[in-house]
Amino acid sequence: MEPIISPLGDCALTVTFGSSINDATNNKVISLFKVLKDEKLPWLRDVIPAYASLSLVYDGIMITSDTKGSAYEFVREKVRELLGKLIIKNGDSAKAIEVPVCYDLSFATDLADMSKNKGISINDLIDLHTTKLYKVYMLGFLPGFAYMGKVDERLATGRKAIPATNIAAGSVGIAGEQTGIYPLNSPGGWNIIGRTPLTLFNADGVSPCLLQPGDMIKFKPVTLQEFDKIKREQ
Amino acid sequence: MSIGILKAGILDTLQDGGRFGYQYHGINPGGAMDIISAQFANLLADNDKNDPVVELHFPASVFKFNEDHLIAITGADFEPEVDGKPVPLNTSIIISKNSVLQFKKYKSGARAYLAINGKWKINEWLNSYSTNLKAKAGGFKGRALIKDDVIEIAASSWKINSEATTVILPVTSDYVSTPIPDNVIRCTEGQEYDRLKDSARKILESTAFKITSQSDRMGYRLMGENLSVVNNEQLLSSAVTRGTIQLLPTGQLVILMADHQTTGGYPKVAQVISADLSKLAQKRANEEIRFELVSLTEAETALIEQFKTFHLHEENIKSQLKKLRT
C-alpha cells in the first residue's frame, strides 16, 4: 500500500502505511520515525509512531511565517521527499532487551483463569510468552507503556470485559495479540500474567522510558527471590 | 521571594505552553487549557509569554504574597479580591507584601490564569514547567497546589513606592479571541469523518451538544443526538491531538483536551481548529456548543490571523510596561 498522508487537525498530519498489526508495516513506521528524529527540523514539535502510522505535530505559525503558504502542504512535501528515499530497516534482534518477569501467581492475577479457559497449562502459557522475540510497535496510553507483539495465538486473549481498578506498576499483560507492561499503577483491562522488577518509567531518569519504539524484547522468567534482588538494585 | 497557599483550590496547577518532543514516549504535552489567556497573563506581568503560570479552577486557592509582586489575572472571571477589595482582570497589578489574593465568586469561564513576574524556582521536566499529573512530574512537585505549599520566585524589580497596598497599572488588554457567536466551535473533518452516515453529519453540523459533568483537562464528554456510522470496523490505535473529536461506540462524542493520551483507537470524526481551542477551554459542564465545519485552509488562516492580532496586543503591552519602568 502506498503511504497515505492526511491532516490531523491544522497543526499535525498522519502518514498511514497500512491497516493491520504486523512487523513489515511497523518497520516502515519506525524507519521514517528514526529519520525524522535525526533530521532535527526546527518546526517539528513531535513525531508519534503507532502500529501502522506515524504522526507529525508541527509549528504551523513558524512554517507560515517563513513560507507564507499552507503549513500542511509544506510538511506533506517534506514527508514525501523523505519517503522517496526511505530505507526500511528491520528490528535488530541482536540488540534484544531482556526483560525479567516473575510469573508467580501472586503477581499473575489472571493466569489461572486463562489456563482454565484455554485448557493449556500455566507452564505452557509461560513458555509461549518467553520463547518469542517481540517488537515494541509504539508507546502510548501512559508514559512508558510499550505495545509489543505479536504473541502466539494460543496465548492471545481478549481484553477483560470489566477492567481492574488498580493494576500494580510492572504488571505484564496480554490484550489480543499484544503484550505490554504497565509502567505506573493504573486501571486497565489487560490480562495480567506476571510482573517485572524493572522500572519502565522514571521521571528523574536520563531517559524517562526504558523501552523505545522499534526495540526488540525477550521475556525471561525469574523466581520471587530473583525478582526482589533485581527490584532492590533498581 | 515566595508565595504561600493559605487554602487549596479544587485543581490549581502550574502550566506553560506544554511539553513537546516526548509523545513517542507516551508523555503527552499537557500545558495550559487556554493558552492565549495564559500568555496574556504573562505579558501583563512583564514575563516571557511562555513562562509558567498558575491555572486555576473554581473554587480556587487563596494566595499570600510574601513580597511586593507584579501580577496579572486573565481567563475566567472568579471575582478576584486582594485584601477584600476587587481587582480587575486583564490588567497589570502590583500587590504589596503580605497581601492575600482570593477568588470570591464564580462569574464566567472555566479556567483563570495567575501570572507572577519573575522566575519561578521550580524544576523544569523535559523542557517544560507544565504539570503532568499522571507521571507526577513537572510543575510544582508534579501535583496540584495544596494548603501550606510555598513556591519560591526570584526577586522582582517591580515594587510599590507608596503606602498603597495595591497599585493598578494603566496597562491592560482588551483582546478578544474570536468575533463569531460565542458557542460555535469551528472544526475540520477528521480522518474518519467519512464513516459518519449522512444523517450523522447533519446532526454534527446543525445541532447543539452539551458538555457533561464528566469533563475535565483530559477531555470533554459531550451529550447530544446519537451519531451513526456506515463502517464499524475496529481501528488501530494512532496519534491524536488536543482538539481531536472522537466518536465512542455509544454514538456520543468526546473532545480531547490538554491532558489527552497520546494515542487512541476510536474514530476521529472531526478536529477542533487550533484557533478555537482557547475559547473551548473556557466552556464549562452543562454549557452547550455547536460545531461549524470549515476547510483546512480556513483553519490555517484563522490561526495565523489570531497570531497576528495577538502579536499586536503583545507589542502594545510591552511598550506600555516599558514606559512605566523608566
Coordinates of C-alpha atoms in Angstrom, one line a residue:
Chain A
M1 CA 0.0 0.0 0.0
E2 CA 1.2 3.5 -0.9
P3 CA 1.5 5.6 2.3
I4 CA -1.4 8.0 2.7
I5 CA -0.8 11.4 4.1
S6 CA -3.8 13.2 5.8
P7 CA -4.3 16.1 8.2
L8 CA -4.7 15.5 11.9
G9 CA -6.2 18.9 12.7
D10 CA -4.4 22.0 11.4
C11 CA -1.1 21.6 13.2
A12 CA -0.4 17.9 12.6
L13 CA -0.6 15.2 9.9
T14 CA -0.6 11.4 9.8
V15 CA 1.2 9.1 7.4
T16 CA -0.7 5.8 7.2
F17 CA 1.3 2.7 6.0
G18 CA -1.3 0.0 6.5
S19 CA -4.3 -1.2 8.5
S20 CA -3.1 -4.2 10.5
I21 CA -0.5 -5.0 13.1
N22 CA 2.5 -6.7 11.5
D23 CA 6.3 -6.3 11.6
A24 CA 6.7 -5.3 8.0
T25 CA 4.3 -2.4 8.2
N26 CA 5.6 -1.2 11.6
N27 CA 9.2 -1.4 10.2
K28 CA 8.2 1.3 7.7
V29 CA 6.8 3.5 10.6
I30 CA 9.8 3.1 12.7
S31 CA 12.2 3.7 9.8
L32 CA 10.5 7.0 9.0
F33 CA 10.3 7.9 12.7
K34 CA 14.0 7.5 13.2
V35 CA 14.8 9.5 10.1
L36 CA 12.6 12.4 11.2
K37 CA 14.1 12.4 14.7
D38 CA 17.6 12.6 13.3
E39 CA 16.7 15.5 10.9
K40 CA 16.2 17.9 13.8
L41 CA 13.7 20.1 11.9
P42 CA 13.0 23.3 13.9
W43 CA 9.3 23.3 13.1
L44 CA 8.7 19.7 14.1
R45 CA 7.3 19.5 17.6
D46 CA 6.6 15.8 18.0
V47 CA 6.8 12.6 16.0
I48 CA 4.4 9.8 17.2
P49 CA 4.8 6.3 15.9
A50 CA 1.8 3.9 16.1
Y51 CA 1.2 0.4 14.8
A52 CA 0.8 1.3 11.2
S53 CA 1.0 5.1 11.1
L54 CA 3.3 7.9 12.0
S55 CA 2.1 11.4 13.0
L56 CA 4.0 14.7 12.9
V57 CA 3.0 17.6 15.1
Y58 CA 4.3 20.9 13.7
D59 CA 4.5 24.6 14.5
G60 CA 2.1 26.0 11.9
I61 CA 2.8 29.6 12.7
M62 CA 6.6 29.2 12.4
I63 CA 6.2 27.5 9.0
T64 CA 3.7 30.0 7.6
S65 CA 5.8 32.9 8.8
D66 CA 8.7 31.6 6.7
T67 CA 6.8 30.2 3.6
K68 CA 3.6 32.3 3.5
G69 CA 1.8 29.2 2.4
S70 CA -0.1 26.3 3.9
A71 CA 1.8 24.7 6.7
Y72 CA 0.2 21.3 6.0
E73 CA 1.3 21.4 2.3
F74 CA 4.8 22.3 3.3
V75 CA 5.1 19.4 5.8
R76 CA 3.4 17.0 3.4
E77 CA 6.1 17.8 0.8
K78 CA 8.9 17.2 3.2
V79 CA 7.4 13.9 4.2
R80 CA 7.0 12.9 0.5
E81 CA 10.6 13.8 0.0
L82 CA 11.8 11.6 2.9
L83 CA 9.5 8.7 1.9
G84 CA 11.1 8.9 -1.6
K85 CA 14.5 8.0 -0.2
L86 CA 13.5 5.9 2.8
I87 CA 15.5 2.8 3.6
I88 CA 13.3 0.3 5.5
K89 CA 15.2 -1.2 8.4
N90 CA 14.1 -4.3 10.4
G91 CA 14.2 -4.6 14.1
D92 CA 17.7 -5.6 15.3
S93 CA 17.3 -9.0 17.1
A94 CA 20.9 -8.8 18.0
K95 CA 20.1 -5.9 20.3
A96 CA 17.2 -7.5 22.0
I97 CA 16.5 -6.3 25.5
E98 CA 15.9 -9.0 28.1
V99 CA 13.1 -8.2 30.5
P100 CA 12.9 -10.4 33.6
V101 CA 9.4 -11.4 34.6
C102 CA 8.2 -13.2 37.7
Y103 CA 5.2 -15.3 36.7
D104 CA 4.3 -16.3 40.3
L105 CA 0.6 -16.5 40.8
S106 CA 0.7 -13.8 43.4
F107 CA 1.6 -11.4 40.6
A108 CA -0.1 -13.2 37.7
T109 CA -3.6 -12.5 38.8
D110 CA -5.3 -13.6 35.5
L111 CA -3.0 -16.6 34.6
A112 CA -5.0 -19.2 36.4
D113 CA -8.3 -18.2 34.7
M114 CA -6.6 -18.0 31.3
S115 CA -5.2 -21.5 31.7
K116 CA -8.6 -22.9 32.7
N117 CA -10.4 -21.2 29.8
K118 CA -7.9 -22.3 27.2
G119 CA -7.2 -25.8 28.6
I120 CA -3.5 -25.0 28.4
S121 CA -1.3 -25.5 31.5
I122 CA 0.2 -22.4 33.2
N123 CA 3.7 -23.5 32.5
D124 CA 2.9 -23.9 28.8
L125 CA 1.4 -20.4 28.7
I126 CA 4.6 -19.0 30.4
D127 CA 6.7 -20.8 27.8
L128 CA 4.6 -19.4 25.0
H129 CA 5.3 -15.9 26.4
T130 CA 9.0 -16.3 26.9
T131 CA 10.1 -18.2 23.8
K132 CA 9.2 -15.5 21.3
L133 CA 11.0 -12.2 20.4
Y134 CA 8.7 -9.2 20.4
K135 CA 8.8 -5.8 18.7
V136 CA 7.9 -2.6 20.5
Y137 CA 5.4 -1.2 18.0
M138 CA 4.6 2.0 19.8
L139 CA 4.3 3.7 23.2
G140 CA 1.0 5.3 24.3
F141 CA -1.8 5.3 26.9
L142 CA 0.6 6.1 29.7
P143 CA 4.2 7.4 29.8
G144 CA 6.4 4.4 29.0
F145 CA 3.6 2.0 28.1
A146 CA 5.0 -0.2 25.3
Y147 CA 2.7 -2.0 23.0
M148 CA 4.5 -5.2 21.9
G149 CA 3.7 -8.1 19.8
K150 CA 2.7 -10.4 18.4
V151 CA 2.1 -13.1 20.9
D152 CA 1.5 -16.8 19.9
E153 CA -2.2 -17.2 19.0
R154 CA -2.6 -19.9 21.8
L155 CA -1.6 -17.2 24.4
A156 CA -3.7 -14.4 22.7
T157 CA -6.6 -13.3 25.0
G158 CA -9.2 -10.5 24.5
R159 CA -9.2 -7.6 27.0
K160 CA -11.3 -8.1 30.1
A161 CA -14.9 -7.0 29.9
I162 CA -14.6 -5.4 33.4
P163 CA -11.2 -3.6 33.8
A164 CA -9.3 -3.9 37.1
T165 CA -9.3 -0.7 39.0
N166 CA -5.7 -0.8 40.2
I167 CA -3.0 -2.7 38.4
A168 CA 0.4 -2.6 40.0
A169 CA 3.3 -0.9 38.2
G170 CA 5.4 -3.5 36.5
S171 CA 2.5 -5.8 35.7
V172 CA 2.9 -7.7 32.4
G173 CA -0.3 -8.1 30.5
I174 CA -1.9 -9.6 27.3
A175 CA -4.6 -7.9 25.2
G176 CA -5.4 -9.7 22.0
E177 CA -2.2 -10.4 20.2
Q178 CA -0.4 -7.7 22.1
T179 CA 1.7 -7.9 25.3
G180 CA 2.6 -4.9 27.4
I181 CA 3.8 -3.7 30.8
Y182 CA 2.0 -1.1 33.0
P183 CA 4.7 1.5 33.9
L184 CA 2.6 3.0 36.6
N185 CA -0.2 1.9 38.9
S186 CA -3.3 2.2 36.7
P187 CA -6.8 0.9 36.0
G188 CA -6.7 -1.4 32.9
G189 CA -8.3 -4.2 31.0
W190 CA -5.2 -6.3 30.0
N191 CA -4.9 -9.9 31.3
I192 CA -2.1 -9.9 33.9
I193 CA 0.3 -12.8 33.7
G194 CA 3.3 -11.6 35.7
R195 CA 5.4 -8.7 37.0
T196 CA 8.8 -7.3 36.1
P197 CA 11.1 -5.8 38.7
L198 CA 12.4 -3.4 36.1
T199 CA 11.4 0.3 36.2
L200 CA 9.6 1.1 33.0
F201 CA 9.2 4.8 33.6
N202 CA 11.3 7.1 35.8
A203 CA 10.6 10.8 35.6
D204 CA 14.0 11.5 37.0
G205 CA 15.9 9.2 34.7
V206 CA 18.2 10.3 31.9
S207 CA 15.8 8.8 29.5
P208 CA 12.4 8.6 31.3
C209 CA 11.3 5.4 29.4
L210 CA 13.1 2.1 29.4
L211 CA 11.5 0.9 26.2
Q212 CA 11.5 2.7 22.8
P213 CA 9.5 2.2 19.6
G214 CA 11.4 -0.3 17.5
D215 CA 13.1 -2.1 20.3
M216 CA 13.2 -5.9 20.3
I217 CA 12.2 -7.6 23.6
K218 CA 12.6 -11.1 25.2
F219 CA 11.0 -12.0 28.4
K220 CA 13.0 -14.1 30.9
P221 CA 11.3 -15.9 33.7
V222 CA 12.7 -15.3 37.2
T223 CA 11.9 -16.5 40.7
L224 CA 10.4 -14.4 43.5
Q225 CA 13.8 -14.2 45.1
E226 CA 15.4 -13.0 41.9
F227 CA 12.6 -10.5 41.4
D228 CA 13.3 -9.0 44.9
K229 CA 17.0 -8.8 44.2
I230 CA 16.6 -7.0 40.9
K231 CA 14.0 -4.7 42.3
R232 CA 16.4 -3.6 45.1
E233 CA 19.0 -2.9 42.5
Q234 CA 16.8 -0.5 40.5
Chain B
M1 CA 10.6 35.8 47.4
S2 CA 7.7 33.4 47.8
I3 CA 4.0 33.0 47.6
G4 CA 2.1 30.7 50.0
I5 CA -1.1 28.8 49.7
L6 CA -3.4 29.5 52.6
K7 CA -6.2 27.4 51.3
A8 CA -6.2 24.8 48.4
G9 CA -8.3 25.2 45.3
I10 CA -10.1 22.3 43.6
L11 CA -7.4 22.0 40.9
D12 CA -4.7 24.6 40.7
T13 CA -1.5 23.6 38.8
L14 CA 1.5 25.2 37.2
Q15 CA 1.3 25.1 33.4
D16 CA 3.0 26.7 30.4
G17 CA 2.7 26.1 26.7
G18 CA 3.2 22.3 27.1
R19 CA 5.9 19.7 26.8
F20 CA 6.7 18.8 23.2
G21 CA 9.1 16.2 21.8
Y22 CA 8.2 13.3 24.0
Q23 CA 4.9 12.0 22.8
Y24 CA 6.7 9.0 21.3
H25 CA 7.3 8.0 24.9
G26 CA 3.6 8.2 25.7
I27 CA 4.2 11.5 27.5
N28 CA 1.6 13.9 26.4
P29 CA 2.2 17.7 26.0
G30 CA -0.4 18.9 28.6
G31 CA 0.0 22.7 29.2
A32 CA -2.5 25.4 29.9
M33 CA -6.0 24.7 28.7
D34 CA -6.5 28.3 27.5
I35 CA -3.0 29.1 26.2
I36 CA -4.0 32.5 24.9
S37 CA -5.1 33.7 28.3
A38 CA -2.0 32.2 29.9
Q39 CA 0.2 34.1 27.5
F40 CA -1.6 37.3 28.1
A41 CA -1.3 37.0 31.8
N42 CA 2.5 36.6 31.4
L43 CA 2.8 39.6 29.1
L44 CA 0.8 41.8 31.6
A45 CA 3.1 40.5 34.4
D46 CA 6.1 41.6 32.3
N47 CA 7.2 37.9 31.8
D48 CA 8.1 36.0 28.7
K49 CA 4.8 34.8 27.3
N50 CA 5.7 31.1 27.7
D51 CA 6.7 31.3 31.4
P52 CA 4.8 29.1 33.9
V53 CA 1.5 30.4 35.3
V54 CA -0.9 29.0 37.8
E55 CA -4.0 27.6 36.1
L56 CA -7.0 27.9 38.5
H57 CA -10.3 26.2 38.5
F58 CA -13.2 27.3 40.7
P59 CA -13.1 27.2 43.8
A60 CA -9.5 28.5 43.6
S61 CA -6.7 28.6 46.1
V62 CA -6.1 31.6 48.4
F63 CA -2.6 33.1 47.9
K64 CA -0.4 35.0 50.3
F65 CA 2.3 37.2 48.8
N66 CA 5.4 37.4 50.9
E67 CA 6.9 40.3 49.0
D68 CA 5.7 43.0 46.6
H69 CA 4.8 41.4 43.3
L70 CA 3.6 42.4 39.8
I71 CA 0.8 40.1 38.8
A72 CA -2.0 39.7 36.3
I73 CA -5.1 37.6 36.2
T74 CA -6.8 36.6 32.9
G75 CA -9.2 34.0 31.6
A76 CA -12.3 33.1 33.6
D77 CA -13.8 35.7 36.0
F78 CA -13.8 34.3 39.5
E79 CA -14.1 37.8 41.0
P80 CA -10.5 38.2 42.4
E81 CA -10.0 40.3 45.5
V82 CA -6.8 41.5 47.2
D83 CA -7.3 42.0 50.9
G84 CA -11.1 42.1 50.4
K85 CA -11.0 44.7 47.6
P86 CA -11.9 43.6 44.0
V87 CA -9.1 43.9 41.4
P88 CA -9.6 43.9 37.6
L89 CA -8.8 41.1 35.2
N90 CA -6.6 41.6 32.2
T91 CA -4.6 44.3 33.9
S92 CA -1.1 44.7 35.4
I93 CA -1.3 45.0 39.2
I94 CA 1.4 45.4 41.8
I95 CA 0.3 44.0 45.1
S96 CA 2.2 44.6 48.3
K97 CA 4.0 42.3 50.8
N98 CA 1.6 40.3 53.0
S99 CA -1.4 40.8 50.6
V100 CA -3.9 38.0 50.3
L101 CA -5.5 37.1 46.9
Q102 CA -8.8 35.4 46.9
F103 CA -11.3 34.4 44.3
K104 CA -14.8 35.3 45.7
K105 CA -17.4 34.0 43.3
Y106 CA -17.7 32.1 40.1
K107 CA -18.9 34.6 37.4
S108 CA -17.9 33.2 33.9
G109 CA -15.5 30.9 32.1
A110 CA -13.7 27.8 33.3
R111 CA -10.0 28.4 33.9
A112 CA -8.3 31.6 35.3
Y113 CA -4.6 32.3 35.0
L114 CA -2.4 33.9 37.5
A115 CA 1.0 35.2 36.3
I116 CA 3.6 36.5 38.7
N117 CA 6.6 38.5 37.5
G118 CA 9.9 36.8 38.0
K119 CA 11.5 33.4 37.6
W120 CA 9.7 30.5 39.4
K121 CA 12.1 28.3 41.3
I122 CA 10.6 25.1 40.2
N123 CA 12.2 22.3 38.3
E124 CA 11.9 22.0 34.6
W125 CA 11.0 18.5 33.4
L126 CA 11.7 17.6 29.8
N127 CA 11.9 21.2 28.6
S128 CA 8.7 22.4 30.2
Y129 CA 7.2 23.6 33.5
S130 CA 3.8 22.1 32.9
T131 CA 2.4 19.7 35.5
N132 CA 1.9 16.1 34.3
L133 CA -0.4 14.7 36.9
K134 CA -0.2 11.1 35.5
A135 CA 3.5 11.0 35.6
K136 CA 3.6 13.0 38.8
A137 CA 6.3 15.2 37.3
G138 CA 6.8 18.8 36.2
G139 CA 5.3 22.0 37.6
F140 CA 5.2 22.2 41.4
K141 CA 6.3 18.7 42.6
G142 CA 4.2 17.1 39.9
R143 CA 0.9 17.8 41.6
A144 CA -1.8 20.3 42.3
L145 CA -1.2 23.0 44.9
I146 CA -2.3 22.2 48.4
K147 CA -2.6 24.1 51.7
D148 CA 0.7 25.4 53.2
D149 CA 2.6 25.0 49.9
V150 CA 5.3 27.7 49.5
I151 CA 6.5 28.5 46.0
E152 CA 9.8 30.4 45.6
I153 CA 10.0 33.1 42.9
A154 CA 13.2 35.0 42.1
A155 CA 13.1 38.7 43.1
S156 CA 11.1 41.1 41.1
S157 CA 12.1 44.6 40.2
W158 CA 8.5 45.9 40.4
K159 CA 7.9 47.4 43.8
I160 CA 5.3 49.7 45.4
N161 CA 6.8 53.1 46.3
S162 CA 4.0 54.2 48.5
E163 CA 1.7 53.3 51.3
A164 CA -0.7 51.7 48.9
T165 CA -1.5 48.0 49.3
T166 CA -2.4 47.5 45.7
V167 CA -1.4 49.6 42.6
I168 CA -3.4 49.1 39.4
L169 CA -1.1 50.0 36.5
P170 CA -2.6 51.6 33.4
V171 CA -1.7 48.5 31.4
T172 CA -4.5 46.3 30.1
S173 CA -5.5 44.1 27.2
D174 CA -8.9 44.1 25.5
Y175 CA -8.0 41.2 23.3
V176 CA -11.0 39.2 22.2
S177 CA -10.1 35.9 20.7
T178 CA -12.9 35.5 18.2
P179 CA -15.6 37.5 16.6
I180 CA -18.1 34.7 15.8
P181 CA -21.0 33.7 18.1
D182 CA -20.0 32.5 21.4
N183 CA -20.9 28.8 21.4
V184 CA -19.7 28.0 17.9
I185 CA -16.6 25.8 17.7
R186 CA -15.0 25.5 14.3
C187 CA -13.6 22.2 13.3
T188 CA -12.2 20.4 10.3
E189 CA -13.1 16.9 9.0
G190 CA -11.3 14.1 10.9
Q191 CA -9.6 11.2 9.4
E192 CA -12.7 9.0 10.0
Y193 CA -15.3 11.7 9.1
D194 CA -16.3 9.5 6.1
R195 CA -17.6 6.9 8.5
L196 CA -20.4 9.2 9.5
K197 CA -23.8 8.5 7.8
D198 CA -25.3 11.5 6.1
S199 CA -27.8 11.8 8.9
A200 CA -25.0 11.9 11.5
R201 CA -23.2 14.6 9.5
K202 CA -26.3 16.7 9.6
I203 CA -26.5 16.2 13.4
L204 CA -22.9 17.1 13.8
E205 CA -23.2 20.3 11.8
S206 CA -26.6 21.6 13.0
T207 CA -27.4 20.5 16.5
A208 CA -26.2 21.6 19.9
F209 CA -24.1 19.3 22.2
K210 CA -24.0 19.7 25.9
I211 CA -20.7 19.4 27.8
T212 CA -21.4 16.8 30.5
S213 CA -20.0 16.8 34.1
Q214 CA -17.6 14.0 33.1
S215 CA -15.4 16.7 31.5
D216 CA -12.0 17.8 32.7
R217 CA -8.5 18.6 31.5
M218 CA -8.3 15.2 29.7
G219 CA -11.4 15.7 27.6
Y220 CA -15.0 16.9 27.3
R221 CA -17.6 14.2 27.2
L222 CA -20.5 15.6 25.1
M223 CA -24.2 14.6 25.1
G224 CA -26.3 15.0 22.0
E225 CA -28.2 13.1 19.4
N226 CA -26.7 9.7 18.6
L227 CA -24.3 9.6 15.6
S228 CA -24.5 6.5 13.3
V229 CA -21.7 5.2 11.2
V230 CA -21.5 3.3 7.9
N231 CA -18.5 1.3 9.0
N232 CA -17.9 -0.2 12.4
E233 CA -14.5 -1.8 11.8
Q234 CA -12.1 -1.7 14.7
L235 CA -9.4 0.9 14.2
L236 CA -5.7 0.5 15.1
S237 CA -4.5 2.9 17.7
S238 CA -2.9 6.0 16.2
A239 CA -1.9 9.5 17.4
V240 CA -4.5 12.0 18.5
T241 CA -4.1 15.7 19.4
R242 CA -5.7 18.3 21.6
G243 CA -9.0 19.1 19.8
T244 CA -9.5 15.6 18.3
I245 CA -13.2 14.7 18.4
Q246 CA -13.7 11.0 18.9
L247 CA -16.9 9.0 18.3
L248 CA -17.5 6.5 21.1
P249 CA -19.2 3.1 20.5
T250 CA -22.2 4.7 22.3
G251 CA -22.7 7.1 19.4
Q252 CA -21.7 10.1 21.6
L253 CA -18.7 12.4 21.2
V254 CA -15.6 13.2 23.3
I255 CA -13.3 16.2 22.6
L256 CA -9.7 15.5 23.7
M257 CA -8.2 18.4 25.7
A258 CA -4.9 19.3 27.2
D259 CA -4.2 16.1 29.2
H260 CA -5.3 13.8 26.4
Q261 CA -3.4 10.4 26.0
T262 CA -1.0 10.4 23.1
T263 CA -2.8 7.7 21.1
G264 CA -6.3 6.4 20.7
G265 CA -8.4 3.8 18.9
Y266 CA -11.8 5.5 18.5
P267 CA -12.8 7.0 15.1
K268 CA -11.6 10.6 14.8
V269 CA -14.6 12.3 13.1
A270 CA -13.5 15.9 13.4
Q271 CA -10.8 18.2 14.8
V272 CA -11.4 21.5 16.6
I273 CA -9.3 24.2 14.9
S274 CA -6.3 25.4 16.9
A275 CA -7.7 29.0 16.8
D276 CA -10.8 27.9 18.8
L277 CA -9.1 25.7 21.4
S278 CA -8.7 28.6 24.0
K279 CA -12.3 29.5 23.6
L280 CA -13.4 25.9 24.1
A281 CA -11.2 25.7 27.2
Q282 CA -13.4 28.4 28.8
K283 CA -16.6 26.3 28.4
R284 CA -17.9 24.5 31.5
A285 CA -20.1 21.5 32.3
N286 CA -23.7 22.0 31.3
E287 CA -22.8 24.6 28.6
E288 CA -23.8 23.9 25.1
I289 CA -21.7 24.2 22.0
R290 CA -22.3 23.9 18.2
F291 CA -19.9 22.8 15.6
E292 CA -19.1 24.6 12.3
L293 CA -17.2 22.6 9.8
V294 CA -14.5 24.6 8.0
S295 CA -11.8 23.8 5.5
L296 CA -8.2 23.2 6.4
T297 CA -7.3 26.5 4.6
E298 CA -9.8 28.4 6.8
A299 CA -8.4 26.7 9.9
E300 CA -4.9 27.6 9.0
T301 CA -5.9 31.2 8.1
A302 CA -7.8 31.6 11.4
L303 CA -4.7 30.5 13.3
I304 CA -2.4 33.0 11.5
E305 CA -4.9 35.8 12.0
Q306 CA -5.2 35.0 15.7
F307 CA -1.4 35.1 16.0
K308 CA -1.2 38.4 14.1
T309 CA -3.8 40.0 16.4
F310 CA -2.1 38.6 19.5
H311 CA 1.2 39.9 18.3
L312 CA -0.2 43.5 18.0
H313 CA -1.6 43.3 21.6
E314 CA 1.7 41.9 22.7
E315 CA 3.7 44.8 21.3
N316 CA 1.2 47.2 22.9
I317 CA 1.5 45.7 26.3
K318 CA 5.3 45.6 26.1
S319 CA 5.6 49.3 25.2
Q320 CA 3.1 50.3 27.9
L321 CA 5.2 48.4 30.5
K322 CA 8.5 49.8 29.1
K323 CA 7.2 53.4 29.7
L324 CA 6.3 52.6 33.3
R325 CA 9.7 51.0 34.0
T326 CA 11.6 54.2 33.1

